[in-house]
mmCIF file of C-alpha atoms and ligand atoms in Angstrom:
data_model
loop_
_atom_site.group_PDB
_atom_site.id
_atom_site.type_symbol
_atom_site.label_atom_id
_atom_site.label_comp_id
_atom_site.label_asym_id
_atom_site.label_seq_id
_atom_site.Cartn_x
_atom_site.Cartn_y
_atom_site.Cartn_z
ATOM 1 C CA MET A 1 0.000 0.000 0.000
ATOM 2 C CA SER A 2 2.807 2.415 0.867
ATOM 3 C CA SER A 3 4.489 1.729 -2.475
ATOM 4 C CA PHE A 4 1.132 2.364 -4.190
ATOM 5 C CA PHE A 5 0.971 5.814 -2.542
ATOM 6 C CA ALA A 6 4.617 6.389 -3.404
ATOM 7 C CA LYS A 7 3.851 5.667 -7.072
ATOM 8 C CA LEU A 8 0.736 7.857 -7.000
ATOM 9 C CA ASN A 9 2.886 10.724 -5.757
ATOM 10 C CA GLY A 10 5.853 9.843 -7.961
ATOM 11 C CA PRO A 11 5.729 8.353 -11.464
ATOM 12 C CA TRP A 12 1.894 8.227 -11.551
ATOM 13 C CA HIS A 13 1.331 11.726 -10.099
ATOM 14 C CA GLU A 14 0.971 13.435 -13.478
ATOM 15 C CA ARG A 15 -1.568 11.000 -14.976
ATOM 16 C CA ALA A 16 -3.518 10.547 -11.725
ATOM 17 C CA LEU A 17 -3.678 14.305 -11.085
ATOM 18 C CA GLN A 18 -4.866 14.940 -14.654
ATOM 19 C CA THR A 19 -7.719 12.462 -14.174
ATOM 20 C CA PHE A 20 -8.626 13.996 -10.820
ATOM 21 C CA MET A 21 -8.582 17.535 -12.220
ATOM 22 C CA ILE A 22 -10.934 16.520 -15.070
ATOM 23 C CA ILE A 23 -13.452 15.255 -12.487
ATOM 24 C CA VAL A 24 -13.029 18.449 -10.431
ATOM 25 C CA LEU A 25 -13.479 20.672 -13.496
ATOM 26 C CA ALA A 26 -16.577 18.762 -14.646
ATOM 27 C CA HIS A 27 -18.181 19.105 -11.218
ATOM 28 C CA TRP A 28 -17.264 22.793 -11.072
ATOM 29 C CA ALA A 29 -18.812 23.319 -14.530
ATOM 30 C CA GLU A 30 -22.014 21.684 -13.286
ATOM 31 C CA HIS A 31 -22.238 24.134 -10.396
ATOM 32 C CA LEU A 32 -21.638 27.074 -12.759
ATOM 33 C CA ALA A 33 -24.294 25.749 -15.157
ATOM 34 C CA GLN A 34 -26.743 25.484 -12.277
ATOM 35 C CA ALA A 35 -26.056 29.077 -11.193
ATOM 36 C CA TYR A 36 -26.517 30.203 -14.812
ATOM 37 C CA GLN A 37 -29.883 28.439 -15.007
ATOM 38 C CA VAL A 38 -31.071 30.148 -11.825
ATOM 39 C CA TYR A 39 -29.643 33.658 -12.271
ATOM 40 C CA VAL A 40 -29.577 34.160 -16.045
ATOM 41 C CA LEU A 41 -32.379 31.884 -17.238
ATOM 42 C CA ALA A 42 -34.407 32.486 -14.045
ATOM 43 C CA TRP A 43 -35.401 28.819 -13.704
ATOM 44 C CA PRO A 44 -36.869 27.796 -10.346
ATOM 45 C CA PRO A 45 -33.955 26.488 -8.221
ATOM 46 C CA HIS A 46 -35.465 23.000 -7.788
ATOM 47 C CA ARG A 47 -35.521 22.583 -11.594
ATOM 48 C CA ALA A 48 -32.001 23.906 -12.182
ATOM 49 C CA GLY A 49 -29.833 20.814 -12.147
ATOM 50 C CA GLY A 50 -26.845 21.856 -14.224
ATOM 51 C CA VAL A 51 -26.265 19.823 -17.388
ATOM 52 C CA LEU A 52 -26.336 16.232 -16.129
ATOM 53 C CA GLY A 53 -29.230 17.124 -13.828
ATOM 54 C CA GLN A 54 -31.443 17.908 -16.825
ATOM 55 C CA MET A 55 -31.043 14.325 -17.995
ATOM 56 C CA PHE A 56 -30.881 12.705 -14.570
ATOM 57 C CA PRO A 57 -32.832 14.874 -12.085
ATOM 58 C CA TRP A 58 -32.296 12.347 -9.288
ATOM 59 C CA LEU A 59 -28.560 13.129 -9.454
ATOM 60 C CA VAL A 60 -29.097 16.600 -8.055
ATOM 61 C CA HIS A 61 -31.564 15.533 -5.423
ATOM 62 C CA SER A 62 -29.571 12.565 -4.165
ATOM 63 C CA GLU A 63 -27.843 13.547 -0.951
ATOM 64 C CA VAL A 64 -25.764 10.343 -1.157
ATOM 65 C CA LEU A 65 -24.206 11.406 -4.437
ATOM 66 C CA HIS A 66 -23.370 14.879 -3.140
ATOM 67 C CA TYR A 67 -21.773 13.319 -0.100
ATOM 68 C CA GLY A 68 -19.969 10.745 -2.252
ATOM 69 C CA TYR A 69 -18.509 13.476 -4.400
ATOM 70 C CA ALA A 70 -17.392 15.515 -1.364
ATOM 71 C CA LEU A 71 -15.709 12.363 0.008
ATOM 72 C CA ILE A 72 -13.950 11.631 -3.297
ATOM 73 C CA MET A 73 -12.703 15.224 -3.386
ATOM 74 C CA LEU A 74 -11.398 14.987 0.154
ATOM 75 C CA ALA A 75 -9.741 11.599 -0.459
ATOM 76 C CA GLY A 76 -8.229 12.810 -3.719
ATOM 77 C CA ILE A 77 -6.766 16.013 -2.301
ATOM 78 C CA TRP A 78 -5.366 14.073 0.666
ATOM 79 C CA THR A 79 -3.963 11.262 -1.517
ATOM 80 C CA PHE A 80 -2.060 13.582 -3.858
ATOM 81 C CA LEU A 81 -0.703 15.887 -1.131
ATOM 82 C CA PRO A 82 2.703 14.148 -0.659
ATOM 83 C CA GLY A 83 3.575 14.851 -4.306
ATOM 84 C CA PHE A 84 3.317 18.594 -3.726
ATOM 85 C CA VAL A 85 6.349 20.507 -2.445
ATOM 86 C CA GLY A 86 7.118 24.143 -1.569
ATOM 87 C CA ARG A 87 4.498 26.777 -2.404
ATOM 88 C CA SER A 88 2.254 24.294 -4.221
ATOM 89 C CA ARG A 89 2.060 22.183 -1.030
ATOM 90 C CA THR A 90 0.911 25.210 1.019
ATOM 91 C CA TRP A 91 -1.940 25.953 -1.402
ATOM 92 C CA TRP A 92 -2.902 22.277 -1.735
ATOM 93 C CA LEU A 93 -3.110 22.116 2.084
ATOM 94 C CA VAL A 94 -5.435 25.149 2.093
ATOM 95 C CA ALA A 95 -7.719 23.317 -0.353
ATOM 96 C CA LEU A 96 -7.570 20.210 1.869
ATOM 97 C CA VAL A 97 -8.616 22.121 5.015
ATOM 98 C CA ILE A 98 -11.527 23.855 3.244
ATOM 99 C CA GLN A 99 -12.654 20.609 1.604
ATOM 100 C CA PHE A 100 -12.527 18.920 5.009
ATOM 101 C CA TRP A 101 -15.090 21.408 6.339
ATOM 102 C CA HIS A 102 -17.174 21.121 3.141
ATOM 103 C CA HIS A 103 -17.206 17.351 3.675
ATOM 104 C CA ILE A 104 -18.356 17.800 7.318
ATOM 105 C CA GLU A 105 -21.274 19.866 6.028
ATOM 106 C CA HIS A 106 -22.205 17.099 3.580
ATOM 107 C CA ALA A 107 -21.837 14.474 6.311
ATOM 108 C CA LEU A 108 -24.333 16.475 8.392
ATOM 109 C CA LEU A 109 -26.756 16.615 5.449
ATOM 110 C CA GLN A 110 -26.309 12.900 4.801
ATOM 111 C CA SER A 111 -26.854 11.909 8.434
ATOM 112 C CA GLN A 112 -30.071 13.955 8.532
ATOM 113 C CA VAL A 113 -31.378 11.962 5.549
ATOM 114 C CA ILE A 114 -30.394 8.659 7.191
ATOM 115 C CA ALA A 115 -31.812 9.630 10.583
ATOM 116 C CA GLY A 116 -35.025 10.895 8.969
ATOM 117 C CA ARG A 117 -34.970 14.113 10.960
ATOM 118 C CA THR A 118 -33.455 17.534 10.311
ATOM 119 C CA LEU A 119 -31.176 19.798 12.300
ATOM 120 C CA PHE A 120 -32.430 23.041 13.806
ATOM 121 C CA GLY A 121 -36.064 22.012 13.163
ATOM 122 C CA ALA A 122 -35.687 22.885 9.489
ATOM 123 C CA PRO A 123 -38.141 21.486 6.907
ATOM 124 C CA VAL A 124 -35.268 20.064 4.752
ATOM 125 C CA PRO A 125 -31.788 18.717 5.604
ATOM 126 C CA THR A 126 -29.706 21.722 6.541
ATOM 127 C CA SER A 127 -25.983 22.338 6.875
ATOM 128 C CA ILE A 128 -24.506 24.752 9.412
ATOM 129 C CA LEU A 129 -23.534 27.662 7.158
ATOM 130 C CA GLN A 130 -26.777 27.113 5.270
ATOM 131 C CA LEU A 131 -28.547 28.640 8.261
ATOM 132 C CA TRP A 132 -27.247 31.951 6.928
ATOM 133 C CA PHE A 133 -26.764 31.344 3.207
ATOM 134 C CA PRO A 134 -29.021 29.681 0.602
ATOM 135 C CA ARG A 135 -27.909 26.233 -0.495
ATOM 136 C CA LEU A 136 -27.116 26.890 -4.166
ATOM 137 C CA GLU A 137 -24.961 29.916 -3.410
ATOM 138 C CA LEU A 138 -23.328 28.127 -0.495
ATOM 139 C CA HIS A 139 -22.212 25.144 -2.535
ATOM 140 C CA LEU A 140 -21.093 27.333 -5.399
ATOM 141 C CA PHE A 141 -19.090 29.277 -2.803
ATOM 142 C CA TYR A 142 -17.613 26.094 -1.290
ATOM 143 C CA ASN A 143 -16.618 24.724 -4.656
ATOM 144 C CA THR A 144 -15.018 28.063 -5.540
ATOM 145 C CA VAL A 145 -13.000 28.386 -2.328
ATOM 146 C CA VAL A 146 -11.697 24.822 -2.784
ATOM 147 C CA PHE A 147 -11.160 25.218 -6.522
ATOM 148 C CA VAL A 148 -9.124 28.452 -6.359
ATOM 149 C CA PRO A 149 -6.358 27.216 -3.983
ATOM 150 C CA MET A 150 -6.211 23.957 -6.001
ATOM 151 C CA MET A 151 -5.599 25.987 -9.162
ATOM 152 C CA VAL A 152 -2.892 28.078 -7.458
ATOM 153 C CA ALA A 153 -1.272 24.859 -6.169
ATOM 154 C CA MET A 154 -1.416 23.341 -9.677
ATOM 155 C CA TYR A 155 0.218 26.450 -11.113
ATOM 156 C CA TYR A 156 3.157 26.242 -8.701
ATOM 157 C CA HIS A 157 3.281 22.466 -9.234
ATOM 158 C CA LEU A 158 3.523 22.851 -13.010
ATOM 159 C CA PHE A 159 5.936 25.813 -12.794
ATOM 160 C CA PRO A 160 8.130 25.125 -9.737
ATOM 161 C CA SER A 161 11.138 27.172 -8.719
ATOM 162 C CA ALA A 162 14.510 25.439 -9.122
ATOM 163 C CA PRO A 163 14.724 24.357 -5.422
ATOM 164 C CA GLU A 164 11.116 23.121 -5.551
ATOM 165 C CA ALA A 165 11.760 21.228 -8.783
ATOM 166 C CA ALA A 166 14.773 19.546 -7.179
ATOM 167 C CA GLU A 167 12.488 18.130 -4.436
ATOM 168 C CA MET A 168 9.763 16.863 -6.793
ATOM 169 C CA ARG A 169 9.475 13.111 -7.422
ATOM 170 C CA CYS A 170 6.901 13.395 -10.237
ATOM 171 C CA SER A 171 6.894 14.394 -13.892
ATOM 172 C CA CYS A 172 4.235 17.125 -13.564
ATOM 173 C CA ALA A 173 6.533 20.150 -14.000
ATOM 174 C CA LEU A 174 6.248 21.698 -17.460
ATOM 175 C CA ARG A 175 9.676 23.328 -17.102
ATOM 176 C CA ALA A 176 12.780 21.145 -17.323
ATOM 177 C CA HIS A 177 14.196 20.586 -13.861
ATOM 178 C CA PRO A 178 17.298 22.805 -13.701
ATOM 179 C CA ALA A 179 18.696 20.493 -11.019
ATOM 180 C CA THR A 180 18.633 17.483 -13.332
ATOM 181 C CA SER A 181 19.338 19.083 -16.695
HETATM 182 ZN ZN1 ZN B 201 3.070 15.983 -9.615
#
């Protein structure tokens, strides 16, 4: 198992990260599409399901799937952390901390569905910050505040400084490693 993680953060980091980022981008695009449907097209929020949600409405309304995605995000960010060094590691850690809280919120929503009762006497499953902010905006916000530090981390990961590049064990850097060339 440890050698599997070593490979994921070494020779497989580039390919594995690319796959992960495609999933992240697709999910992010869905949230943007949903916001567009509500704010620009003025659809009622319960009908605005992004792109996939138009074809599969149950996707949007399934709390399990939302929780599953939040878990995959958390596991993915955590799994790929060791491959990040220097400034990229700092920003990847920021994304990890924020995603951890986002995942707690989803766990709360999920447990309310399982328990068949809601927090705070609300009519629908409710997360903590949702007491103050509407759900669509809140999850768009969460996905943004996780997405932005991930993008900054990816930038520094793809364009490391010479000392950072010397520490990297993966092939992600787009610049030739000065230390090895
Ligand atoms: Zn890498």
